[in-house]
Amino acid sequence: TLIVKMTQQMQSLHLSQSKKMTSPSSPNAAKRLYRNLSEKLKGSHSSFDDAYRARSDQFRKSSVNFQCNEALFEAVEQQDLDAVQILLYQYTADELDINTPNSEGLTPLDIAIMTNNVPIARMMLRAGAKESPHFLSLESRSMHLNSLVQEAQQRVSELSAQVLSERVSMENSDKEKQLKSWEWRYRLYKRMKTGFEHSRAPEAPTNVCLMVTSNTSLTVSFQEPLSLNSAVVTKYKVEWSCFPDFSSMAGEIIMDNLQSLRCIITGLN
């Protein structure tokens, strides 16, 4: 008997408050890079390759890791599929720092999944993107999303009151910009929270096949579920047991490389 199912491995989030940004806005350089991507894609180029070649030299002159990591976050948050595609095509996963969580403890893949952007999430998975290592359970992720929504809501309330009470000044103009940024961030976190709360597990994988590989090993292969229920599968877990009711587990394998839905169970007697 074999059980194959999707799991999400998360760890408890322990982020220092000192890492929290006073403003949610990305650095100007990253914003310029993101805008350059978006504007080029809206231009007269007839194909993705044309846009890629036209920007190739300019991209390589940029400060790669930090700016492109911030640009990737912003493209995912803006749900700009074309910009994400160019960044993933132009840079390696290491250059993009694709799996380093931001100050909120989230990776670009986390944001794509929780905003239910399946095309971007699948594209990033193919590029080697991973979920944040800061979550151990669904409960910890839910609590963290709640705290992000509450913090953004509080910042919006505070800045709104300050903008209304102060006279027109340069300082007030800066606060208005911060207010707009936090209002956008508040809407993003609410959308992520809603997506997370309404997510459903996909159906079971299909065409599961078990083959004898040797005297001490078996090969398991399968295909994606027929219905994903609008979910994004980030990993599968293969478990095996000597008991029909799986009352005692003999072992398990976590499959997070989705390029090949096949694994080999070794060391069997």
C-alpha positions in Angstrom: 0.0 0.0 0.0 1.3 3.4 -0.9 0.2 6.9 0.1 1.2 9.9 -2.0 0.1 13.3 -0.9 1.0 16.9 -0.9 2.4 18.5 2.2 3.6 22.0 3.1 6.6 22.1 5.4 6.8 25.4 7.4 8.7 26.5 10.5 7.8 28.9 13.2 8.5 32.5 12.4 11.0 34.3 14.6 11.8 37.7 13.0 13.6 40.5 14.9 11.5 43.6 15.0 14.6 45.5 14.0 14.3 43.9 10.6 10.9 45.5 10.0 11.0 48.3 7.4 9.6 51.7 8.5 8.2 52.0 5.0 7.1 49.1 2.8 8.3 50.8 -0.4 11.0 49.0 -2.4 14.3 50.9 -3.1 14.1 53.4 -6.0 16.7 51.4 -8.0 14.6 48.3 -7.8 11.5 50.3 -8.7 13.2 51.8 -11.7 14.3 48.3 -12.9 10.8 47.0 -12.5 9.3 50.0 -14.4 11.9 49.5 -17.1 10.7 45.9 -17.5 7.1 46.9 -17.6 7.5 49.7 -20.0 9.6 47.6 -22.4 7.0 44.9 -22.4 4.3 47.5 -23.3 6.4 48.8 -26.2 6.6 47.9 -29.8 8.6 44.6 -29.5 6.8 41.8 -31.2 8.1 39.0 -29.1 9.6 38.1 -25.7 13.0 37.4 -27.2 13.0 41.0 -28.8 12.4 42.5 -25.4 15.0 40.3 -23.8 17.7 41.2 -26.2 16.9 44.9 -26.1 17.4 45.0 -22.3 20.2 42.5 -22.0 23.1 44.9 -21.9 21.3 47.4 -19.6 20.3 44.7 -17.1 23.9 43.4 -16.8 25.1 46.8 -15.8 22.7 46.9 -12.8 23.6 46.0 -9.3 22.4 42.5 -9.7 21.4 40.7 -6.5 19.8 43.3 -4.3 18.0 45.4 -7.0 16.8 42.3 -8.9 15.6 40.6 -5.8 13.5 43.7 -4.9 12.3 44.0 -8.5 11.2 40.3 -8.4 9.3 40.9 -5.2 7.6 43.9 -6.7 6.8 42.1 -10.0 5.2 39.2 -8.1 3.2 41.6 -5.8 2.0 43.5 -8.9 1.1 40.1 -10.5 3.1 41.1 -13.6 3.7 37.8 -15.3 5.8 39.2 -18.2 8.2 41.1 -15.8 8.6 37.9 -13.7 9.3 35.9 -16.9 12.0 38.3 -18.1 13.7 38.4 -14.7 13.8 34.6 -14.4 15.0 34.4 -18.0 17.7 37.0 -17.6 19.1 36.0 -14.2 19.9 32.8 -12.4 18.1 31.9 -9.2 21.3 32.8 -7.2 21.6 36.2 -8.9 17.9 36.9 -8.0 18.4 35.6 -4.5 15.1 33.9 -5.2 14.7 32.0 -2.0 15.8 34.6 0.6 12.8 35.8 2.6 12.1 39.6 2.8 11.7 41.5 6.1 8.2 40.0 6.5 9.6 36.5 6.3 8.1 35.8 2.9 9.6 34.6 -0.3 8.3 35.6 -3.8 6.8 32.1 -4.1 4.9 32.6 -0.9 3.3 35.8 -2.2 2.5 34.2 -5.6 0.8 31.2 -3.9 -1.2 33.2 -1.3 -2.4 35.7 -4.0 -3.5 32.6 -5.9 -1.4 33.5 -8.9 -0.9 30.0 -10.3 0.9 30.9 -13.5 3.6 32.9 -11.7 3.9 30.3 -8.9 4.5 27.5 -11.4 7.0 29.5 -13.4 8.9 30.2 -10.2 8.8 26.6 -9.1 10.4 25.6 -12.4 13.2 28.2 -11.7 13.9 26.5 -8.3 11.8 28.8 -6.0 11.0 27.5 -2.5 8.5 28.5 0.2 9.8 30.4 3.2 11.7 28.3 5.8 10.2 30.4 8.6 7.0 28.5 9.0 6.4 25.2 10.7 2.7 24.9 10.6 -0.4 26.3 8.9 -1.3 27.9 12.2 2.0 29.8 12.4 1.5 31.1 8.8 -2.1 32.2 9.6 -1.0 34.0 12.7 1.8 35.8 10.8 -0.6 36.9 8.1 -3.0 38.2 10.7 -0.1 40.2 12.3 0.9 41.7 8.9 -2.7 42.8 8.2 -3.0 44.3 11.7 0.3 46.1 11.5 -0.5 47.6 8.0 -4.0 48.6 9.2 -2.5 50.3 12.2 0.1 52.2 10.1 -2.6 53.3 7.7 -4.7 54.7 10.6 -1.7 56.5 12.2 -0.5 58.0 9.0 -4.1 59.0 8.0 -4.5 60.9 11.2 -1.1 62.6 10.9 -1.8 63.7 7.3 -5.2 65.2 8.3 -3.9 67.0 11.4 -0.8 68.6 9.9 -0.5 71.5 7.6 0.7 71.2 4.0 4.5 70.8 4.2 7.3 68.8 2.7 7.2 66.5 5.7 3.5 66.0 5.2 4.1 65.2 1.6 6.4 62.4 2.6 3.8 61.1 5.0 1.2 61.0 2.2 3.6 58.9 0.1 4.1 56.6 3.1 0.3 56.4 3.6 -0.2 55.4 -0.1 2.4 52.7 0.2 0.9 51.3 3.4 -2.6 51.4 1.9 -1.4 49.3 -1.0 0.5 47.0 1.4 -2.7 46.6 3.5 -4.7 45.6 0.5 -2.0 43.1 -0.6 -1.8 41.4 2.9 -5.6 41.2 3.0 -5.7 39.5 -0.4 -3.0 37.1 0.7 -4.9 36.3 3.9 -8.1 35.7 2.0 -6.3 33.5 -0.5 -4.7 31.5 2.3 -8.0 31.0 4.3 -9.9 29.9 1.2 -7.3 27.5 -0.1 -8.2 23.8 -0.5 -6.0 20.8 -0.9 -5.8 19.3 -4.4 -7.1 15.9 -5.2 -4.9 12.8 -5.0 -2.2 12.3 -7.6 -3.2 10.1 -10.6 -1.6 7.1 -12.4 0.4 6.1 -9.3 2.7 3.2 -10.3 4.9 1.0 -8.1 7.7 -0.9 -9.8 10.3 -3.3 -8.4 13.7 -1.8 -9.1 15.9 -4.4 -7.3 15.8 -6.8 -4.4 15.9 -3.9 -2.0 14.3 -1.0 -3.8 11.0 0.2 -5.4 10.3 3.0 -7.8 7.3 5.2 -7.4 6.0 7.3 -10.2 2.8 9.3 -10.5 1.2 12.3 -12.3 -0.4 15.5 -11.2 -3.9 15.5 -9.7 -6.7 15.9 -12.3 -8.0 18.8 -10.2 -5.8 21.1 -8.2 -8.7 23.1 -6.7 -6.9 26.2 -7.8 -4.0 25.2 -5.5 -0.3 25.2 -6.2 1.6 22.0 -5.4 5.0 22.8 -4.1 6.0 19.3 -2.9 4.8 15.7 -2.5 5.3 13.2 0.3 5.7 9.5 -0.4 5.2 7.3 2.7 5.5 3.6 3.1 4.6 1.1 5.7 4.6 -2.7 6.4 1.0 -2.4 7.7 -2.1 -2.1 5.6 -3.6 0.6 7.9 -0.3 2.5 8.0 -0.4 2.4 11.8 3.4 2.4 11.8 5.4 4.2 9.2 8.5 2.6 7.7 9.8 5.8 6.1 9.0 8.8 3.9 10.5 10.9 1.1 9.7 14.6 0.6 9.8 15.4 -3.2 10.3 19.1 -3.8 11.8 18.8 -7.3 8.6 18.7 -9.4 10.5 18.3 -12.7 10.3 14.5 -12.3 7.4 12.9 -10.4 9.4 9.8 -9.6 11.3 8.6 -6.6 13.2 5.4 -5.5 12.6 3.8 -2.1 15.8 2.0 -1.1 17.0 -0.1 1.8 14.0 -2.4 1.8 14.3 -6.0 3.1 
